[in-house]
Structure formats: structure tokens, C-alpha cells
Short mmCIF file of C-alpha atoms in Angstrom, two decimals:
data_model
loop_
_atom_site.label_atom_id
_atom_site.label_comp_id
_atom_site.label_asym_id
_atom_site.label_seq_id
_atom_site.Cartn_x
_atom_site.Cartn_y
_atom_site.Cartn_z
CA MET A 1228 -24.75 -11.36 64.86
CA ASN A 1229 -27.18 -10.25 61.76
CA ARG A 1230 -24.66 -7.59 60.67
CA THR A 1231 -21.95 -10.14 60.69
CA ASN A 1232 -23.95 -12.54 58.55
CA GLU A 1233 -24.86 -9.70 56.22
CA ALA A 1234 -21.24 -8.69 55.80
CA PHE A 1235 -20.22 -12.25 55.10
CA GLY A 1236 -22.91 -12.54 52.53
CA TRP A 1237 -21.53 -9.37 50.72
CA VAL A 1238 -18.07 -10.78 50.74
CA SER A 1239 -19.15 -14.11 49.59
CA GLY A 1240 -21.26 -12.52 46.78
CA ALA A 1241 -18.27 -10.47 45.76
CA VAL A 1242 -15.92 -13.48 45.64
CA TRP A 1243 -18.42 -15.57 43.70
CA LEU A 1244 -18.85 -12.55 41.25
CA GLY A 1245 -15.20 -12.33 40.98
CA LEU A 1246 -14.79 -15.99 40.21
CA LEU A 1247 -17.65 -15.68 37.62
CA MET A 1248 -15.76 -12.87 35.76
CA ILE A 1249 -12.53 -14.81 35.74
CA ALA A 1250 -14.29 -17.76 34.37
CA LEU A 1251 -16.13 -15.83 31.77
CA TRP A 1252 -12.83 -14.22 30.77
CA ALA A 1253 -11.12 -17.81 30.49
CA VAL A 1254 -14.03 -19.05 28.33
CA VAL A 1255 -13.57 -16.03 26.05
CA TRP A 1256 -9.86 -16.54 25.81
CA VAL A 1257 -10.17 -20.33 25.26
CA VAL A 1258 -12.86 -19.79 22.30
CA ARG A 1259 -10.66 -17.13 20.92
CA TYR A 1260 -7.52 -19.48 21.01
CA LEU A 1261 -9.45 -22.51 19.37
CA ARG A 1262 -10.94 -20.33 16.60
CA ALA A 1263 -7.51 -18.95 15.66
CA THR A 1264 -5.30 -20.28 12.97
CA PRO A 1265 -2.17 -22.41 13.94
CA MET A 1266 -0.10 -19.26 13.12
CA GLU A 1267 -2.42 -16.89 15.28
CA ARG A 1268 -2.15 -19.52 18.16
CA ARG A 1269 1.65 -19.35 18.25
CA SER A 1270 1.40 -15.51 18.35
CA ILE A 1271 -1.09 -15.81 21.23
CA ARG A 1272 1.14 -17.91 23.19
CA LEU A 1273 4.04 -15.59 22.49
CA ALA A 1274 1.93 -12.64 23.65
CA VAL A 1275 1.44 -14.26 27.10
CA ARG A 1276 4.95 -15.09 27.36
CA ILE A 1277 5.93 -11.25 26.50
CA ARG A 1278 3.58 -10.07 29.24
CA TRP A 1279 4.77 -12.63 31.97
CA GLY A 1280 8.41 -11.94 31.33
CA TRP A 1281 8.28 -8.30 30.51
CA LYS A 1282 9.16 -7.03 34.22
CA ARG A 1283 12.33 -9.26 34.13
CA LEU A 1284 13.30 -8.48 30.48
CA ALA A 1285 12.82 -4.58 30.42
CA PRO A 1286 15.85 -3.76 32.94
CA LEU A 1287 18.05 -6.30 31.07
CA VAL A 1288 17.71 -4.44 27.81
CA GLY A 1289 17.97 -1.00 29.29
CA LEU A 1290 14.19 -0.05 29.35
CA SER A 1291 13.67 0.83 32.98
CA VAL A 1292 14.53 3.76 35.37
CA THR A 1293 15.19 3.78 39.08
CA ASP A 1294 12.88 5.92 41.21
CA LYS A 1295 14.49 6.82 44.45
CA MET A 1296 11.64 8.96 45.59
CA PRO A 1297 9.14 6.93 47.75
CA THR A 1298 5.38 7.24 47.13
CA VAL A 1299 3.19 9.20 49.52
CA MET A 1300 1.67 6.04 50.89
CA ALA A 1301 5.04 4.31 51.36
CA SER A 1302 6.33 7.42 53.28
CA LEU A 1303 3.52 7.27 55.53
CA THR A 1304 3.85 3.67 56.36
CA SER A 1305 7.52 3.15 56.54
CA GLY A 1306 8.29 4.79 59.89
CA ASP A 1307 12.10 5.20 60.25
CA LYS A 1308 12.95 2.53 57.66
CA VAL A 1309 14.97 3.56 54.76
CA MET A 1310 12.89 2.72 51.47
CA LYS A 1311 14.42 0.95 48.66
CA PRO A 1312 14.32 2.56 45.31
CA ARG A 1313 11.73 1.45 42.85
CA VAL A 1314 12.65 0.02 39.45
CA LEU A 1315 9.88 1.41 36.96
CA VAL A 1316 9.33 -0.43 33.60
CA PRO A 1317 6.98 0.70 30.73
CA THR A 1318 3.51 -0.73 30.69
CA LEU A 1319 2.76 -2.88 27.63
CA LYS A 1320 -0.35 -3.74 25.77
CA VAL A 1321 0.07 -6.75 23.39
CA VAL A 1322 -1.92 -7.68 20.52
CA PRO A 1323 -1.27 -10.87 18.67
CA ASP A 1324 -1.96 -11.56 14.99
CA GLU A 1325 -0.99 -14.10 12.19
CA PHE A 1326 2.63 -12.75 11.90
CA GLY A 1327 3.57 -11.82 15.38
CA VAL A 1328 2.62 -9.18 17.82
CA ILE A 1329 1.79 -5.46 18.03
CA VAL A 1330 3.05 -3.88 21.28
CA ARG A 1331 2.13 -0.48 22.54
CA ALA A 1332 4.33 0.58 25.21
CA SER A 1333 4.40 3.78 27.44
CA CYS A 1334 7.39 5.90 27.77
CA LEU A 1335 9.23 6.87 31.01
CA PRO A 1336 11.73 9.68 31.90
CA GLN A 1337 14.82 8.70 30.05
CA VAL A 1338 13.08 5.69 28.38
CA GLY A 1339 11.76 7.09 25.23
CA LEU A 1340 11.62 6.38 21.49
CA LYS A 1341 15.52 6.22 21.01
CA GLU A 1342 15.80 3.66 23.97
CA PHE A 1343 13.26 1.41 22.53
CA GLN A 1344 14.98 1.61 18.99
CA LYS A 1345 18.22 0.95 20.53
CA ALA A 1346 16.86 -2.18 22.24
CA ALA A 1347 14.92 -3.47 19.27
CA PRO A 1348 17.58 -6.05 18.36
CA TYR A 1349 17.81 -7.36 21.89
CA LEU A 1350 14.00 -7.68 22.01
CA ALA A 1351 13.94 -9.66 18.80
CA ASP A 1352 16.45 -12.20 20.28
CA ALA A 1353 14.53 -12.37 23.67
CA TRP A 1354 11.15 -12.62 21.87
CA ARG A 1355 12.53 -15.05 19.24
CA MET A 1356 11.36 -12.68 16.37
CA THR A 1357 12.70 -12.42 12.87
CA ARG A 1358 12.89 -8.55 13.22
CA VAL A 1359 11.40 -5.90 15.66
CA SER A 1360 10.60 -2.41 14.49
CA VAL A 1361 9.95 0.70 16.89
CA LEU A 1362 7.93 3.66 15.61
CA PRO A 1363 6.43 6.61 17.57
CA ASP A 1364 2.68 6.20 18.34
CA LYS A 1365 0.54 8.59 20.43
CA PRO A 1366 2.35 10.99 22.47
CA GLY A 1367 4.20 9.35 25.33
CA GLN A 1368 3.63 5.91 23.51
CA VAL A 1369 5.84 3.87 21.15
CA LEU A 1370 4.62 1.18 18.73
CA ILE A 1371 6.65 -2.04 18.76
CA ARG A 1372 6.04 -4.33 15.80
CA GLY A 1373 7.47 -7.87 16.03
CA VAL A 1374 7.20 -10.55 13.50
CA ARG A 1375 7.87 -14.15 14.06
CA VAL A 1376 7.88 -15.14 10.15
CA ASP A 1377 8.86 -13.14 7.47
CA PRO A 1378 5.81 -11.59 5.65
CA LEU A 1379 8.16 -11.03 2.39
CA THR A 1380 8.66 -14.72 1.98
CA THR A 1381 4.83 -15.72 2.96
CA SER A 1382 2.84 -15.87 -0.18
CA THR A 1383 -0.45 -14.22 -0.04
CA THR A 1384 -3.51 -14.07 -1.98
CA HIS A 1385 -6.23 -11.47 -2.45
CA THR A 1386 -9.94 -12.02 -3.32
CA PRO A 1387 -11.62 -8.78 -4.45
CA THR A 1388 -14.88 -8.17 -2.54
CA GLY A 1389 -16.71 -6.64 -5.59
CA GLN A 1390 -17.85 -3.72 -3.47
CA PRO A 1391 -16.90 -0.09 -4.29
CA PRO A 1392 -13.87 1.04 -2.60
CA GLN A 1393 -14.58 3.17 0.78
CA LYS A 1394 -11.96 5.86 -0.31
CA VAL A 1395 -11.37 6.92 -3.92
CA ALA A 1396 -8.00 6.45 -5.44
CA LEU A 1397 -6.41 4.61 -2.58
CA TRP A 1398 -4.26 1.83 -3.71
CA ASP A 1399 -3.93 -1.22 -1.28
CA LEU A 1400 -0.59 -2.63 -2.10
CA GLY A 1401 -0.17 -5.44 0.53
CA LEU A 1402 1.81 -6.13 3.53
CA ASP A 1403 5.13 -4.59 4.62
CA GLU A 1404 8.23 -6.57 6.11
CA PHE A 1405 6.62 -6.35 9.63
CA GLY A 1406 3.16 -7.49 8.24
CA MET A 1407 1.37 -4.13 8.28
CA PRO A 1408 -0.85 -2.93 5.53
CA VAL A 1409 0.52 -0.50 2.87
CA SER A 1410 -1.68 1.77 0.98
CA VAL A 1411 -0.66 4.51 -1.35
CA PRO A 1412 -3.06 7.45 -1.91
CA LEU A 1413 -3.02 8.33 -5.64
CA SER A 1414 -5.29 11.34 -5.69
CA GLU A 1415 -3.38 14.41 -6.77
CA VAL A 1416 -0.69 11.86 -8.35
CA PRO A 1417 -0.20 12.38 -11.99
CA GLY A 1418 1.74 9.10 -12.76
CA VAL A 1419 3.19 5.86 -11.28
CA THR A 1420 6.07 4.09 -12.58
CA MET A 1421 6.61 0.36 -11.97
CA ALA A 1422 9.69 -1.65 -12.94
CA GLY A 1423 10.98 -5.25 -12.38
CA LEU A 1424 12.09 -8.48 -13.88
CA PRO A 1425 9.48 -10.43 -15.95
CA GLY A 1426 7.30 -12.78 -13.78
CA PHE A 1427 8.08 -11.03 -10.53
CA GLY A 1428 4.53 -9.56 -9.94
CA LYS A 1429 4.13 -6.15 -11.71
CA THR A 1430 0.98 -7.21 -13.55
CA SER A 1431 -0.67 -8.88 -10.65
CA ALA A 1432 -0.22 -5.74 -8.62
CA VAL A 1433 -2.13 -3.69 -11.32
CA ASN A 1434 -4.74 -6.37 -11.59
CA ARG A 1435 -5.56 -5.98 -7.80
CA LEU A 1436 -5.93 -2.20 -8.27
CA ILE A 1437 -8.24 -2.81 -11.39
CA CYS A 1438 -10.26 -5.40 -9.40
CA ASP A 1439 -10.65 -3.28 -6.38
CA TRP A 1440 -11.56 -0.04 -8.23
CA ALA A 1441 -13.70 -1.54 -10.91
CA PRO A 1442 -16.87 -1.92 -8.78
CA SER A 1443 -16.90 2.15 -8.70
CA PRO A 1444 -18.54 3.77 -11.70
CA THR A 1445 -16.43 6.92 -10.96
CA VAL A 1446 -13.31 5.19 -12.38
CA GLN A 1447 -12.63 4.13 -16.04
CA PHE A 1448 -9.62 2.32 -17.26
CA ASN A 1449 -7.83 1.83 -20.60
CA VAL A 1450 -4.84 -0.28 -21.22
CA PHE A 1451 -1.85 -0.25 -23.56
CA ASP A 1452 -0.06 -3.72 -23.50
CA GLY A 1453 2.98 -3.95 -25.44
CA LYS A 1454 3.39 -7.62 -24.89
CA VAL A 1455 0.38 -8.75 -26.94
CA SER A 1456 -1.45 -7.80 -30.30
CA HIS A 1457 -5.12 -8.45 -29.21
CA ALA A 1458 -7.24 -8.03 -26.37
CA TYR A 1459 -7.98 -11.60 -25.90
CA GLU A 1460 -4.23 -12.41 -25.32
CA GLY A 1461 -1.92 -11.82 -22.34
CA ASP A 1462 -2.61 -10.57 -18.70
CA TYR A 1463 -5.44 -8.14 -19.33
CA ALA A 1464 -7.83 -10.62 -21.21
CA ASP A 1465 -10.06 -11.30 -18.26
CA LEU A 1466 -10.34 -7.67 -17.57
CA VAL A 1467 -11.11 -6.43 -21.20
CA GLU A 1468 -14.81 -5.86 -20.82
CA ARG A 1469 -14.02 -3.37 -17.91
CA LEU A 1470 -11.80 -1.27 -20.12
CA PHE A 1471 -13.14 1.63 -22.16
CA ALA A 1472 -10.12 0.99 -24.58
CA PHE A 1473 -7.42 -1.47 -25.34
CA VAL A 1474 -4.36 -1.30 -27.53
CA GLY A 1475 -1.74 -4.01 -28.20
CA ASP A 1476 1.79 -3.61 -29.56
CA ASP A 1477 0.73 -1.69 -32.85
CA LEU A 1478 2.51 1.61 -32.51
CA GLU A 1479 0.06 3.42 -34.96
CA ALA A 1480 -2.92 2.18 -32.91
CA ALA A 1481 -1.29 3.42 -29.78
CA ASN A 1482 -0.50 6.64 -31.28
CA LYS A 1483 -4.32 7.16 -32.28
CA GLU A 1484 -5.50 6.36 -28.77
CA LEU A 1485 -3.09 8.62 -27.16
CA LYS A 1486 -3.91 11.48 -29.40
CA ARG A 1487 -7.54 10.78 -28.44
CA LEU A 1488 -6.57 10.87 -24.53
CA VAL A 1489 -4.76 14.21 -24.96
CA GLU A 1490 -7.73 15.80 -26.81
CA LEU A 1491 -9.81 14.69 -24.13
CA ARG A 1492 -7.56 16.14 -21.66
CA ARG A 1493 -7.71 19.47 -23.64
CA ALA A 1494 -11.41 19.15 -23.73
CA ARG A 1495 -11.68 18.65 -19.99
CA SER A 1496 -9.44 21.66 -19.45
CA ALA A 1497 -11.63 23.93 -21.63
CA SER A 1498 -14.88 22.71 -19.81
CA GLN A 1499 -14.10 21.68 -16.20
CA LYS A 1500 -14.53 25.04 -14.69
CA GLN A 1501 -17.90 25.89 -16.46
CA ILE A 1502 -19.24 22.30 -15.67
CA ARG A 1503 -17.94 21.50 -12.37
CA GLY A 1504 -17.25 24.81 -10.86
CA VAL A 1505 -13.53 23.84 -9.87
CA LYS A 1506 -10.28 24.16 -11.53
CA ASN A 1507 -8.82 21.18 -9.88
CA PHE A 1508 -10.66 17.75 -10.59
CA TRP A 1509 -9.86 16.53 -6.95
CA HIS A 1510 -11.65 19.59 -5.38
CA ALA A 1511 -14.92 17.85 -6.43
CA GLY A 1512 -13.72 14.40 -6.77
CA PRO A 1513 -14.62 11.74 -9.63
CA THR A 1514 -18.24 11.18 -10.56
CA GLU A 1515 -20.02 8.90 -12.85
CA ASP A 1516 -20.22 11.63 -15.58
CA TRP A 1517 -16.76 13.04 -14.81
CA PRO A 1518 -14.63 9.89 -13.79
CA LEU A 1519 -10.96 9.39 -12.97
CA ILE A 1520 -9.16 8.03 -15.94
CA VAL A 1521 -6.78 5.47 -15.23
CA THR A 1522 -4.22 4.80 -18.16
CA ILE A 1523 -2.11 1.62 -17.77
CA ILE A 1524 0.93 1.40 -20.15
CA ASP A 1525 2.35 -1.92 -19.77
CA GLU A 1526 5.84 -2.98 -21.31
CA ALA A 1527 6.07 0.72 -22.00
CA HIS A 1528 9.32 0.37 -23.85
CA THR A 1529 7.34 -0.99 -26.73
CA TYR A 1530 5.74 2.44 -27.36
CA PHE A 1531 8.83 4.72 -26.74
CA ARG A 1532 11.75 2.60 -28.29
CA ASP A 1533 14.38 4.59 -29.98
CA TYR A 1534 14.27 3.13 -33.54
CA LYS A 1535 17.70 3.33 -35.36
CA GLY A 1536 17.78 3.14 -39.13
CA SER A 1537 17.51 5.00 -42.43
CA ASP A 1538 14.83 3.08 -44.35
CA GLN A 1539 11.45 4.31 -44.67
CA GLN A 1540 9.68 1.94 -42.18
CA THR A 1541 12.11 2.44 -39.42
CA LYS A 1542 11.65 6.15 -39.81
CA ARG A 1543 8.06 5.77 -39.64
CA LEU A 1544 8.23 3.75 -36.40
CA ALA A 1545 10.69 6.24 -34.90
CA ALA A 1546 8.39 9.21 -35.56
CA LEU A 1547 5.52 7.35 -33.89
CA ALA A 1548 7.39 6.50 -30.89
CA ALA A 1549 8.69 9.83 -30.55
CA GLU A 1550 5.14 11.17 -30.71
CA ASN A 1551 4.00 8.73 -28.33
CA ALA A 1552 6.54 9.87 -25.82
CA ARG A 1553 5.35 13.37 -26.20
CA LEU A 1554 1.70 12.57 -25.86
CA VAL A 1555 2.31 10.63 -22.61
CA GLU A 1556 4.24 13.50 -21.27
CA ASP A 1557 1.40 15.62 -22.02
CA LEU A 1558 -0.88 13.41 -19.92
CA THR A 1559 1.49 13.18 -16.99
CA LYS A 1560 2.44 16.79 -16.82
CA LYS A 1561 -0.95 18.35 -17.46
CA GLY A 1562 -3.60 15.60 -16.66
CA ARG A 1563 -3.25 15.57 -12.87
CA ALA A 1564 -5.70 18.45 -12.18
CA LEU A 1565 -8.08 17.15 -14.86
CA GLY A 1566 -8.46 13.56 -13.46
CA PHE A 1567 -5.73 11.62 -15.35
CA LEU A 1568 -3.71 8.99 -13.53
CA THR A 1569 -0.99 7.22 -15.73
CA LEU A 1570 0.57 3.91 -14.59
CA ILE A 1571 3.82 3.13 -16.67
CA ILE A 1572 5.20 -0.38 -16.39
CA THR A 1573 8.36 -1.75 -17.81
CA GLN A 1574 11.11 -4.09 -16.80
CA LYS A 1575 13.67 -1.25 -16.39
CA THR A 1576 12.81 2.40 -15.99
CA THR A 1577 15.95 3.51 -17.45
CA GLY A 1578 15.96 6.49 -19.99
CA ASP A 1579 15.89 4.24 -23.13
CA ALA A 1580 12.83 2.43 -21.66
CA ILE A 1581 10.92 5.42 -20.29
CA PRO A 1582 12.13 8.83 -21.37
CA THR A 1583 13.55 10.82 -18.25
CA PHE A 1584 11.09 13.66 -18.99
CA ILE A 1585 8.12 11.40 -18.27
CA ARG A 1586 9.70 9.35 -15.45
CA ASP A 1587 10.77 12.35 -13.58
CA VAL A 1588 7.49 13.73 -13.04
CA CYS A 1589 5.83 10.48 -11.63
CA PRO A 1590 6.19 10.76 -7.93
CA VAL A 1591 5.25 7.40 -7.13
CA GLY A 1592 7.59 4.57 -8.05
CA LEU A 1593 7.94 0.83 -7.38
CA SER A 1594 10.33 -1.84 -8.24
CA PHE A 1595 10.10 -5.51 -8.05
CA ALA A 1596 13.29 -7.53 -8.38
CA GLN A 1597 16.02 -5.95 -10.37
CA LYS A 1598 19.23 -7.48 -12.14
CA THR A 1599 21.58 -4.41 -11.74
CA ALA A 1600 22.07 -1.51 -9.35
CA ASP A 1601 21.55 1.01 -12.34
CA ALA A 1602 18.10 -0.37 -12.76
CA ALA A 1603 17.36 -0.03 -9.12
CA VAL A 1604 18.49 3.56 -9.16
CA ALA A 1605 16.54 4.26 -12.30
CA ALA A 1606 13.41 2.90 -10.74
CA LEU A 1607 13.74 4.46 -7.19
CA GLY A 1608 16.30 7.18 -7.30
CA ASP A 1609 19.83 7.45 -6.20
CA ASP A 1610 18.91 7.18 -2.40
CA ILE A 1611 18.32 3.46 -2.85
CA ARG A 1612 22.16 3.20 -2.55
CA GLN A 1613 22.11 4.31 0.94
CA TRP A 1614 19.57 1.60 1.89
CA PRO A 1615 21.19 -1.77 0.67
CA GLU A 1616 18.89 -4.05 2.71
CA ALA A 1617 15.78 -2.66 0.72
CA ASN A 1618 17.63 -2.71 -2.62
CA PRO A 1619 15.49 -4.64 -5.30
CA VAL A 1620 18.68 -6.34 -6.47
CA THR A 1621 18.41 -8.56 -3.41
CA LEU A 1622 14.89 -9.64 -4.54
CA GLN A 1623 15.88 -11.93 -7.40
CA ASP A 1624 15.17 -15.28 -5.44
CA ALA A 1625 11.84 -17.12 -6.06
CA ALA A 1626 10.83 -16.57 -2.58
CA TYR A 1627 10.45 -12.79 -3.40
CA VAL A 1628 8.05 -13.17 -6.42
CA GLY A 1629 5.49 -10.55 -5.65
CA VAL A 1630 7.65 -8.46 -3.32
CA ALA A 1631 8.11 -4.64 -4.32
CA VAL A 1632 10.18 -1.87 -3.00
CA MET A 1633 8.99 1.80 -2.90
CA ASN A 1634 9.74 5.04 -0.90
CA ALA A 1635 8.51 4.88 2.58
CA GLN A 1636 5.46 7.34 3.13
CA GLY A 1637 6.05 9.97 5.54
CA ARG A 1638 9.51 8.74 6.83
CA PRO A 1639 13.00 8.64 5.40
CA GLY A 1640 14.09 5.19 3.52
CA PHE A 1641 12.16 2.56 1.73
CA VAL A 1642 9.62 -0.20 2.35
CA ARG A 1643 9.49 -3.65 0.93
CA ILE A 1644 6.01 -4.80 0.20
CA ARG A 1645 4.65 -8.45 -0.24
CA THR A 1646 1.95 -7.75 -2.89
CA PRO A 1647 -0.81 -10.55 -3.04
CA PHE A 1648 -1.71 -12.71 -5.99
CA VAL A 1649 -5.03 -12.14 -7.61
CA ALA A 1650 -6.21 -15.36 -9.43
CA ASP A 1651 -7.51 -15.08 -13.01
CA GLU A 1652 -10.86 -16.23 -11.94
CA HIS A 1653 -11.49 -13.54 -9.52
CA ALA A 1654 -10.48 -10.93 -12.30
CA ALA A 1655 -12.87 -12.58 -14.58
CA ARG A 1656 -15.63 -12.54 -11.85
CA ILE A 1657 -15.10 -8.82 -11.06
CA THR A 1658 -15.26 -8.09 -14.82
CA ALA A 1659 -18.53 -10.04 -15.26
CA GLU A 1660 -20.13 -8.30 -12.28
CA THR A 1661 -18.93 -4.71 -13.27
CA ALA A 1662 -18.78 -4.58 -17.05
CA HIS A 1663 -22.09 -2.68 -17.17
CA LEU A 1664 -20.15 0.18 -15.35
CA THR A 1665 -17.77 0.74 -18.40
CA ARG A 1666 -18.25 4.20 -20.00
CA ASP A 1667 -16.07 5.98 -22.49
CA PRO A 1668 -15.11 9.26 -20.78
CA GLY A 1669 -14.91 11.09 -24.10
CA GLN A 1670 -18.47 10.20 -24.83
CA LEU A 1671 -19.59 11.24 -21.45
CA LEU A 1672 -18.10 14.59 -21.84
CA GLU A 1673 -19.68 15.05 -25.28
CA ARG A 1674 -23.00 14.15 -23.98
CA LEU A 1675 -22.58 16.55 -21.11
CA THR A 1676 -21.52 19.49 -23.13
CA GLY A 1677 -23.34 18.80 -26.54
CA GLN A 1678 -19.99 19.42 -28.33
CA GLY A 1679 -17.32 17.10 -29.86
CA LEU A 1680 -13.99 16.76 -28.10
CA VAL A 1681 -12.26 18.50 -31.08
CA ASP A 1682 -14.48 21.48 -30.78
CA LEU A 1683 -14.08 21.71 -26.98
CA ALA A 1684 -10.23 21.46 -27.29
CA LYS A 1685 -10.17 24.24 -29.89
CA ALA A 1686 -11.32 26.64 -27.15
CA LEU A 1687 -7.94 26.40 -25.38
CA PRO A 1688 -4.95 28.23 -26.58
CA GLU A 1689 -2.12 26.02 -27.97
CA ALA A 1690 -0.09 26.14 -24.82
CA ALA A 1691 -2.70 24.05 -22.93
#
């Protein structure tokens, strides 16, 4: 009798423990649901519906396999009965977020990546998604991304943290069309081109880069803005105190500053091995004394324009523009291993706006909305013709302000990205907090070597 009571007590305790665990799980789930945003709550409900309906849906969309071989336990207990074949479906792990769900599914024999990709349109219809994407994940698993609302038409904002970036030269651009974050590594990159119609988000994307990188003393910025004449005007007015140099639309002033940058490039080339012990800047990385130099040339066509005319003034401007192009070519072709990163921004990256000998050595290219197919090809290459759904010509609607197109990293095709808006007050705040970090890289090098840039540059042969 005592043993019976003891066994009953153990069973009763196990039942109560199980009920307690279920109650705790329910409380956690309810708290999580109540703290979620309205959009996240919709995704949570959708995730529950996906889990409950998966065993029925999977065979309907061709994501199941029939196993005619009974398990060992079934064979031992079936006796002489004929066992029915089992229908196996992939197991799922569903995680909801603001835009939809991220699903990790296991593969089965004859149900792999290709089968999931083929079923993606049917899953989108069944789950009431705007679009569904399937990509390889871990070995034996696929990653399914489904979005309820289109991230490309959902405006977003970015609030800079004011903290130094965790990884140097990583440009966080925004969210792709599946709501996944997109980052572009810019280490070992000599140049970036950015194109797009006025008012569609080019400058805001650059502002985010400056605001995110400005808290690091290992990065220094200078800006050429062809839209304005003075630093207190235009899009970079709130950031000017974090720039070691600023040039407006004066071609002569731009020429002078570009010459100084090329002189600095040559001086670094002459002294980098001796001072840092490396030939490539990125082998040691940026430091406060030897920072990454980010040069932003906005409205670049201002500085490269091909002036036509026979009068003295036109000839002078034509000569300045031609030399400006040659100097920027020097920075993009020879500056990568010396810590120079050049961002060239214009409305159209056609040859008359950015000379092809500059554009073609910049491996990273982005394009916001474009008016013509030729402009899209100039910005992204001829392959964009094969991906009409990603062509920036389709982004001219006001709903796509802030949406850019670029080559997909590590896979064929192109990706569309919703870049967030950075408010002027945030740019001003970051500048106020980080202005004390601004240093002129030329002066830093002169202090390190005890020599002037001209003297250092003379140590190199002319070919350098």
C-alpha cells in the first residue's frame, strides 16, 4: 500500500511539474505577445498558423516523401498486419519578426533546396505572404524567408548610436526586399559609385555611413560637394565639423585639394612599409595615427565635366576638369592598399558624368531610381538587363524613395535595399559628439615622420 501511495505521489508530482512548465511557457508567450508591436503580433499569429498547418500543407505543395519501410518498433508490434507507408514532412523552426517569418526547415531524401524553391510561390499563397525566398542554410537545412508586407515600400529611419562600429569599414545599408539586413564590407575596396535621380536617397545613405563611422578616430572624412559653394550650405552642413576638408563647386579649389590627397597617397606609399611594417594598409588596419581616408565626391559631374569652347575661361575649366579626373583616377587605382576609399556620387554614372577609367575600377556600385535603361546599365553593368524585376527604372514611384539596387553579395543577380532616413538632428548630434576626433591625415603623417608630404613623395619614382 505504501509503495502504491509512493508511486501515486511521484506521478502526481510529475503531472503538477508538467502543468507548471506549461503555465510558465504560456506566461512567457503571453508577455512576449503583449510587448510586441502590432506588426510583430500579426507575425506571431502567422507563425502559429504555419506550425499547426504544416503537416497538411507540405504534401500539397510537394514537400513530403513516402517511406514504405516500417520502423523497428512498428515491425515488432504489428504482427501479421500490413503496415501503411508513412508520409514524412520536413521539420520546421519558425521565428516571427516585424515583416514576417524566418523558417528553418530540414531536408529529406528527394526534398531539398530545389524542391523548396519550386514550392516557394505556393507557400507564399498559402501563408498569405507578399513574397517567399528560399536559400541554403546549414548542411541539410534551408532558410525560408517570408514577408507579409513589402519592406521596400515601408519607410524606415536610423538613429545612430554614437558608438564606434564593431567592425571597421562595414557599411550597413539597410534591409533587403525580404527584410534581412544588408551590409557591404568596404575594406580592400578602392571605390564605390552611387547613382540615382535627385531626391531618391543618395545623400541620406552616405550620411548614415558618416554617422555610423564618425565615432571611430581611425576614420577621417573629406567631402567634395558639387551642389553648393560653401560648407554651411547643402546636405553636409551638419557634418562639416567632422570633415578634415570640404570643397564646394569651385573647380580650382577641388583641384588643389585633390592634388594634396594624391600627394598624401604618394607620401604614404613611400613611408608605409618603414613605419607600419606592411605593404598593404589592410594587413594592419586603420589606427588613429594612420586612419582610413574616406573621400566623398558628391555631384561628381561638376568636377569632371567636359567643357566645350575656345575662349580662355572655358579652356581653363576644361583643363581643371581633365586634371581632376586624372587625380581621382590616381586615388581609385593606387589608393586601396594605402587606406583610401573614394565614394563617387552622381545622378547618372555614364561616361560623361564619371569617366569610365574611374568608374570601371570601382567594384561596388549602387543605383537608386533611374529614368532610363542606359543609366541603369551604366550604374550596375549590362547584367541588369537580365534581371528586369530589380532594374532601378522601376523605382521611380515616390514609394521607393530610399530604395537602391546593387549586386547581390556572394550569389548571382541583384538585390534591392531599403535604406533608412537619417534625420538632420541626428547628424548634428553625432558631429557635436565626435568633432574632437577630426584630424588631418596629412598632418598626422608629417608628425609621424618629421617630414613634409612633398619631401616624402619625392622618395618615390614618378611611376608611383
